[in-house]
């Protein structure tokens, strides 16, 4: 069973640029959630995708957008990068979404540095 | 809005000492609770979870947590820590819709050999 994978591992971008981060969900999982973890803080929920549709969003501006593909892999796009976007971006997949309380399995993250 | 707070930011223990990490959540509805661990250089891993039933839940590596609804708490415990338990520990709660995990700020545990 393959776990959650993310690419790239590290990324350095300049303020104002755009970035795309990728995530492959664990086999059999149809739900992907994205989190931002700033240094010294806990992860913060960005949004979730369930069966290719956005299924909830945290307190992040519209320049954070996402996509989920038919194979349930996902992308996180961030436009007009700001210095404060520097963080570890985590992807988590789960068997489903909703009040069942599905356990989320995390990938290793992508470390984004904005200069 | 849902929130999770962890009161201990840094904890230093000697091996064989007992551990208790505090976690409180503020949420009025049905809540699912989790403890995750992040070992140095590794990704977040689930230690244990509470959905319903017995409020004392046992997880991996000898960890356990107790859900006390009246105190809105879900404290993590281990009777005897090992050097290999050095890591950062995160408490998290699921909202009613089950689509958002809210994390606490984390507790960095260092166990001295």
CSV table of C-alpha atoms in Angstrom, one decimal:
chain,number,residue,atom,x,y,z
A,1,UNK,CA,0.0,0.0,0.0
A,2,UNK,CA,1.5,3.3,-1.1
A,3,UNK,CA,1.2,6.2,1.3
A,4,UNK,CA,0.5,9.9,0.5
A,5,UNK,CA,3.2,11.4,-1.6
A,6,UNK,CA,3.9,15.1,-2.4
A,7,UNK,CA,6.0,16.9,-4.8
A,8,UNK,CA,8.2,18.8,-4.9
A,9,UNK,CA,9.9,18.4,-1.5
A,10,UNK,CA,11.3,21.9,-1.5
A,11,UNK,CA,10.6,25.0,-3.5
A,12,UNK,CA,11.9,28.5,-3.6
A,13,UNK,CA,9.8,31.2,-5.3
A,14,UNK,CA,9.9,35.0,-5.5
A,15,UNK,CA,7.1,37.2,-4.2
A,16,UNK,CA,4.4,37.7,-6.8
A,17,UNK,CA,5.0,34.4,-8.5
A,18,UNK,CA,2.6,31.5,-8.7
A,19,UNK,CA,3.2,27.9,-7.5
A,20,UNK,CA,1.6,24.5,-7.9
A,21,UNK,CA,2.1,21.7,-5.4
A,22,UNK,CA,1.1,18.2,-6.0
A,23,UNK,CA,-0.3,15.3,-3.9
A,24,UNK,CA,-1.0,11.7,-4.6
A,25,UNK,CA,-3.5,10.2,-2.2
A,26,UNK,CA,-3.2,6.8,-0.6
A,27,UNK,CA,-4.6,3.9,-2.6
A,28,UNK,CA,-8.3,3.7,-2.2
A,29,UNK,CA,-8.8,7.2,-0.7
A,30,UNK,CA,-11.1,9.6,-2.5
A,31,UNK,CA,-10.6,12.7,-0.3
A,32,UNK,CA,-7.7,15.0,-0.1
A,33,UNK,CA,-7.2,17.9,2.4
A,34,UNK,CA,-4.5,20.6,2.3
A,35,UNK,CA,-3.0,22.3,5.3
A,36,UNK,CA,-0.4,25.1,5.8
A,37,UNK,CA,2.0,24.7,8.7
A,38,UNK,CA,4.0,27.8,9.5
A,39,UNK,CA,7.2,27.4,11.5
A,40,UNK,CA,6.5,26.6,15.1
A,41,UNK,CA,2.7,26.3,14.6
A,42,UNK,CA,0.2,23.6,14.1
A,43,UNK,CA,-1.2,22.9,10.6
A,44,UNK,CA,-4.1,25.1,9.4
A,45,UNK,CA,-6.8,23.8,7.2
A,46,UNK,CA,-6.8,25.3,3.7
A,47,UNK,CA,-9.5,23.2,1.9
A,48,UNK,CA,-10.7,19.7,1.2
A,49,UNK,CA,-11.6,17.9,-2.1
A,50,UNK,CA,-14.0,15.0,-2.1
A,51,UNK,CA,-14.7,13.2,-5.4
A,52,UNK,CA,-13.3,16.2,-7.4
A,53,UNK,CA,-15.4,18.8,-5.7
A,54,UNK,CA,-14.3,21.3,-3.0
A,55,UNK,CA,-15.8,20.1,0.2
A,56,UNK,CA,-15.0,22.9,2.7
A,57,UNK,CA,-12.5,25.7,3.0
A,58,UNK,CA,-10.6,27.3,5.8
A,59,UNK,CA,-9.8,31.0,6.2
A,60,UNK,CA,-7.6,31.4,3.2
A,61,UNK,CA,-7.9,34.0,0.4
A,62,UNK,CA,-9.1,33.0,-3.1
A,63,UNK,CA,-5.5,33.1,-4.4
A,64,UNK,CA,-5.3,29.7,-2.8
A,65,UNK,CA,-7.0,27.3,-5.1
A,66,UNK,CA,-7.1,23.6,-5.7
A,67,UNK,CA,-8.1,20.8,-8.0
A,68,UNK,CA,-8.7,17.1,-7.7
A,69,UNK,CA,-8.4,14.7,-10.6
A,70,UNK,CA,-10.4,11.6,-11.4
A,71,UNK,CA,-7.6,9.4,-9.9
A,72,UNK,CA,-8.1,11.5,-6.7
A,73,UNK,CA,-4.6,13.1,-6.8
A,74,UNK,CA,-4.7,16.8,-6.1
A,75,UNK,CA,-3.0,20.1,-6.8
A,76,UNK,CA,-2.7,23.2,-4.6
A,77,UNK,CA,-2.2,26.5,-6.5
A,78,UNK,CA,-1.1,29.7,-4.9
A,79,UNK,CA,-1.1,32.9,-6.9
A,80,UNK,CA,0.6,36.2,-6.2
A,81,UNK,CA,2.9,34.7,-3.6
A,82,UNK,CA,3.5,36.7,-0.4
A,83,UNK,CA,6.4,36.3,2.1
A,84,UNK,CA,3.9,35.0,4.6
A,85,UNK,CA,3.1,32.1,2.4
A,86,UNK,CA,6.5,30.5,3.3
A,87,UNK,CA,5.5,27.3,5.1
A,88,UNK,CA,5.3,23.6,5.0
A,89,UNK,CA,2.3,22.5,2.9
A,90,UNK,CA,0.8,19.2,4.0
A,91,UNK,CA,-1.6,17.0,2.0
A,92,UNK,CA,-3.7,14.4,3.8
A,93,UNK,CA,-5.9,11.8,2.3
A,94,UNK,CA,-8.8,9.8,3.7
A,95,UNK,CA,-11.3,7.1,2.8
A,96,UNK,CA,-14.1,9.6,2.7
A,97,UNK,CA,-15.5,12.8,4.1
A,98,UNK,CA,-18.3,13.7,6.4
A,99,UNK,CA,-19.6,13.1,9.8
A,100,UNK,CA,-18.1,9.6,9.9
A,101,UNK,CA,-14.9,11.1,11.2
A,102,UNK,CA,-12.6,9.7,8.7
A,103,UNK,CA,-8.9,9.4,9.7
A,104,UNK,CA,-6.5,11.5,7.6
A,105,UNK,CA,-3.2,10.2,6.5
A,106,UNK,CA,-0.5,12.8,5.9
A,107,UNK,CA,2.2,13.2,3.4
A,108,UNK,CA,5.7,14.5,4.1
A,109,UNK,CA,4.9,18.0,2.9
A,110,UNK,CA,6.4,20.5,0.5
A,111,UNK,CA,8.5,23.2,2.1
A,112,UNK,CA,7.8,26.5,0.2
A,113,UNK,CA,10.1,29.5,0.7
A,114,UNK,CA,9.1,32.8,-0.7
A,115,UNK,CA,11.8,35.4,-1.1
B,1,UNK,CA,-15.4,28.8,15.7
B,2,UNK,CA,-13.8,25.6,16.7
B,3,UNK,CA,-10.4,25.9,18.4
B,4,UNK,CA,-7.9,23.5,20.0
B,5,UNK,CA,-5.4,24.6,22.5
B,6,UNK,CA,-2.3,22.9,23.9
B,7,UNK,CA,-1.0,24.5,27.0
B,8,UNK,CA,2.5,23.0,27.1
B,9,UNK,CA,4.7,24.3,24.3
B,10,UNK,CA,7.9,22.7,25.4
B,11,UNK,CA,8.3,19.7,27.7
B,12,UNK,CA,11.6,18.2,28.8
B,13,UNK,CA,11.5,14.8,30.6
B,14,UNK,CA,14.0,12.2,31.6
B,15,UNK,CA,13.6,8.6,30.4
B,16,UNK,CA,11.1,6.6,32.4
B,17,UNK,CA,9.2,9.7,33.6
B,18,UNK,CA,5.5,9.9,33.1
B,19,UNK,CA,4.0,12.1,30.5
B,20,UNK,CA,0.8,14.1,30.3
B,21,UNK,CA,0.2,16.6,27.6
B,22,UNK,CA,-2.9,18.8,27.9
B,23,UNK,CA,-5.4,19.5,25.1
B,24,UNK,CA,-8.6,21.5,25.3
B,25,UNK,CA,-11.1,22.1,22.6
B,26,UNK,CA,-13.9,24.5,22.2
B,27,UNK,CA,-16.7,23.1,20.2
B,28,UNK,CA,-20.3,22.5,21.1
B,29,UNK,CA,-21.3,19.8,18.7
B,30,UNK,CA,-20.2,16.2,18.2
B,31,UNK,CA,-16.4,16.1,18.0
B,32,UNK,CA,-13.9,13.6,16.9
B,33,UNK,CA,-10.5,14.0,18.6
B,34,UNK,CA,-7.0,13.0,17.5
B,35,UNK,CA,-3.4,13.0,18.6
B,36,UNK,CA,-0.8,13.2,16.0
B,37,UNK,CA,3.0,12.9,16.4
B,38,UNK,CA,5.7,14.3,14.2
B,39,UNK,CA,9.1,12.7,14.8
B,40,UNK,CA,12.2,14.8,13.6
B,41,UNK,CA,12.3,14.7,9.8
B,42,UNK,CA,9.2,12.6,9.5
B,43,UNK,CA,5.6,13.3,8.5
B,44,UNK,CA,2.6,13.5,10.8
B,45,UNK,CA,1.5,10.1,12.1
B,46,UNK,CA,-1.7,9.3,14.0
B,47,UNK,CA,-1.1,8.2,17.6
B,48,UNK,CA,-4.7,7.7,18.6
B,49,UNK,CA,-8.3,8.8,18.0
B,50,UNK,CA,-11.6,9.2,19.8
B,51,UNK,CA,-14.9,9.0,17.9
B,52,UNK,CA,-17.3,7.6,20.4
B,53,UNK,CA,-17.6,5.0,23.1
B,54,UNK,CA,-15.0,4.3,25.8
B,55,UNK,CA,-13.5,7.7,26.7
B,56,UNK,CA,-10.2,6.1,27.5
B,57,UNK,CA,-8.5,5.3,24.2
B,58,UNK,CA,-5.3,3.5,23.6
B,59,UNK,CA,-3.0,4.2,20.8
B,60,UNK,CA,0.3,3.1,19.4
B,61,UNK,CA,3.6,3.0,21.3
B,62,UNK,CA,2.0,2.8,24.7
B,63,UNK,CA,0.2,6.2,24.5
B,64,UNK,CA,-3.4,6.7,25.7
B,65,UNK,CA,-5.7,9.6,26.0
B,66,UNK,CA,-8.8,10.3,28.0
B,67,UNK,CA,-11.8,12.3,26.7
B,68,UNK,CA,-13.5,14.3,29.4
B,69,UNK,CA,-16.5,15.9,27.9
B,70,UNK,CA,-17.3,18.1,30.9
B,71,UNK,CA,-13.8,19.6,30.7
B,72,UNK,CA,-13.6,19.7,27.0
B,73,UNK,CA,-10.3,18.0,27.3
B,74,UNK,CA,-8.4,15.2,25.6
B,75,UNK,CA,-5.1,14.8,27.4
B,76,UNK,CA,-2.4,12.5,26.2
B,77,UNK,CA,-0.6,10.2,28.6
B,78,UNK,CA,2.2,7.7,28.7
B,79,UNK,CA,3.4,6.1,31.9
B,80,UNK,CA,7.1,5.8,31.0
B,81,UNK,CA,8.6,7.8,28.2
B,82,UNK,CA,11.6,6.7,26.1
B,83,UNK,CA,14.2,8.8,24.3
B,84,UNK,CA,12.6,7.7,21.0
B,85,UNK,CA,9.4,9.6,22.1
B,86,UNK,CA,11.2,12.9,21.4
B,87,UNK,CA,8.9,14.6,18.9
B,88,UNK,CA,6.3,17.2,18.4
B,89,UNK,CA,2.8,16.2,19.4
B,90,UNK,CA,-0.4,17.8,18.0
B,91,UNK,CA,-3.9,17.5,19.3
B,92,UNK,CA,-6.7,17.9,16.7
B,93,UNK,CA,-10.4,18.0,16.4
B,94,UNK,CA,-12.8,17.3,13.6
B,95,UNK,CA,-15.7,19.6,13.0
B,96,UNK,CA,-19.3,18.3,12.6
B,97,UNK,CA,-19.1,18.2,8.8
B,98,UNK,CA,-16.0,16.1,9.2
B,99,UNK,CA,-14.1,18.0,6.6
B,100,UNK,CA,-11.8,20.1,8.6
B,101,UNK,CA,-9.2,19.2,11.2
B,102,UNK,CA,-8.4,22.0,13.6
B,103,UNK,CA,-4.9,21.5,15.2
B,104,UNK,CA,-3.5,22.9,18.4
B,105,UNK,CA,-0.2,24.7,18.3
B,106,UNK,CA,1.8,21.6,19.2
B,107,UNK,CA,3.9,20.5,22.1
B,108,UNK,CA,7.6,19.8,21.6
B,109,UNK,CA,8.7,17.0,23.8
B,110,UNK,CA,12.4,16.3,24.5
B,111,UNK,CA,13.3,13.1,26.4
B,112,UNK,CA,16.7,13.1,27.9
B,113,UNK,CA,18.5,9.7,28.0
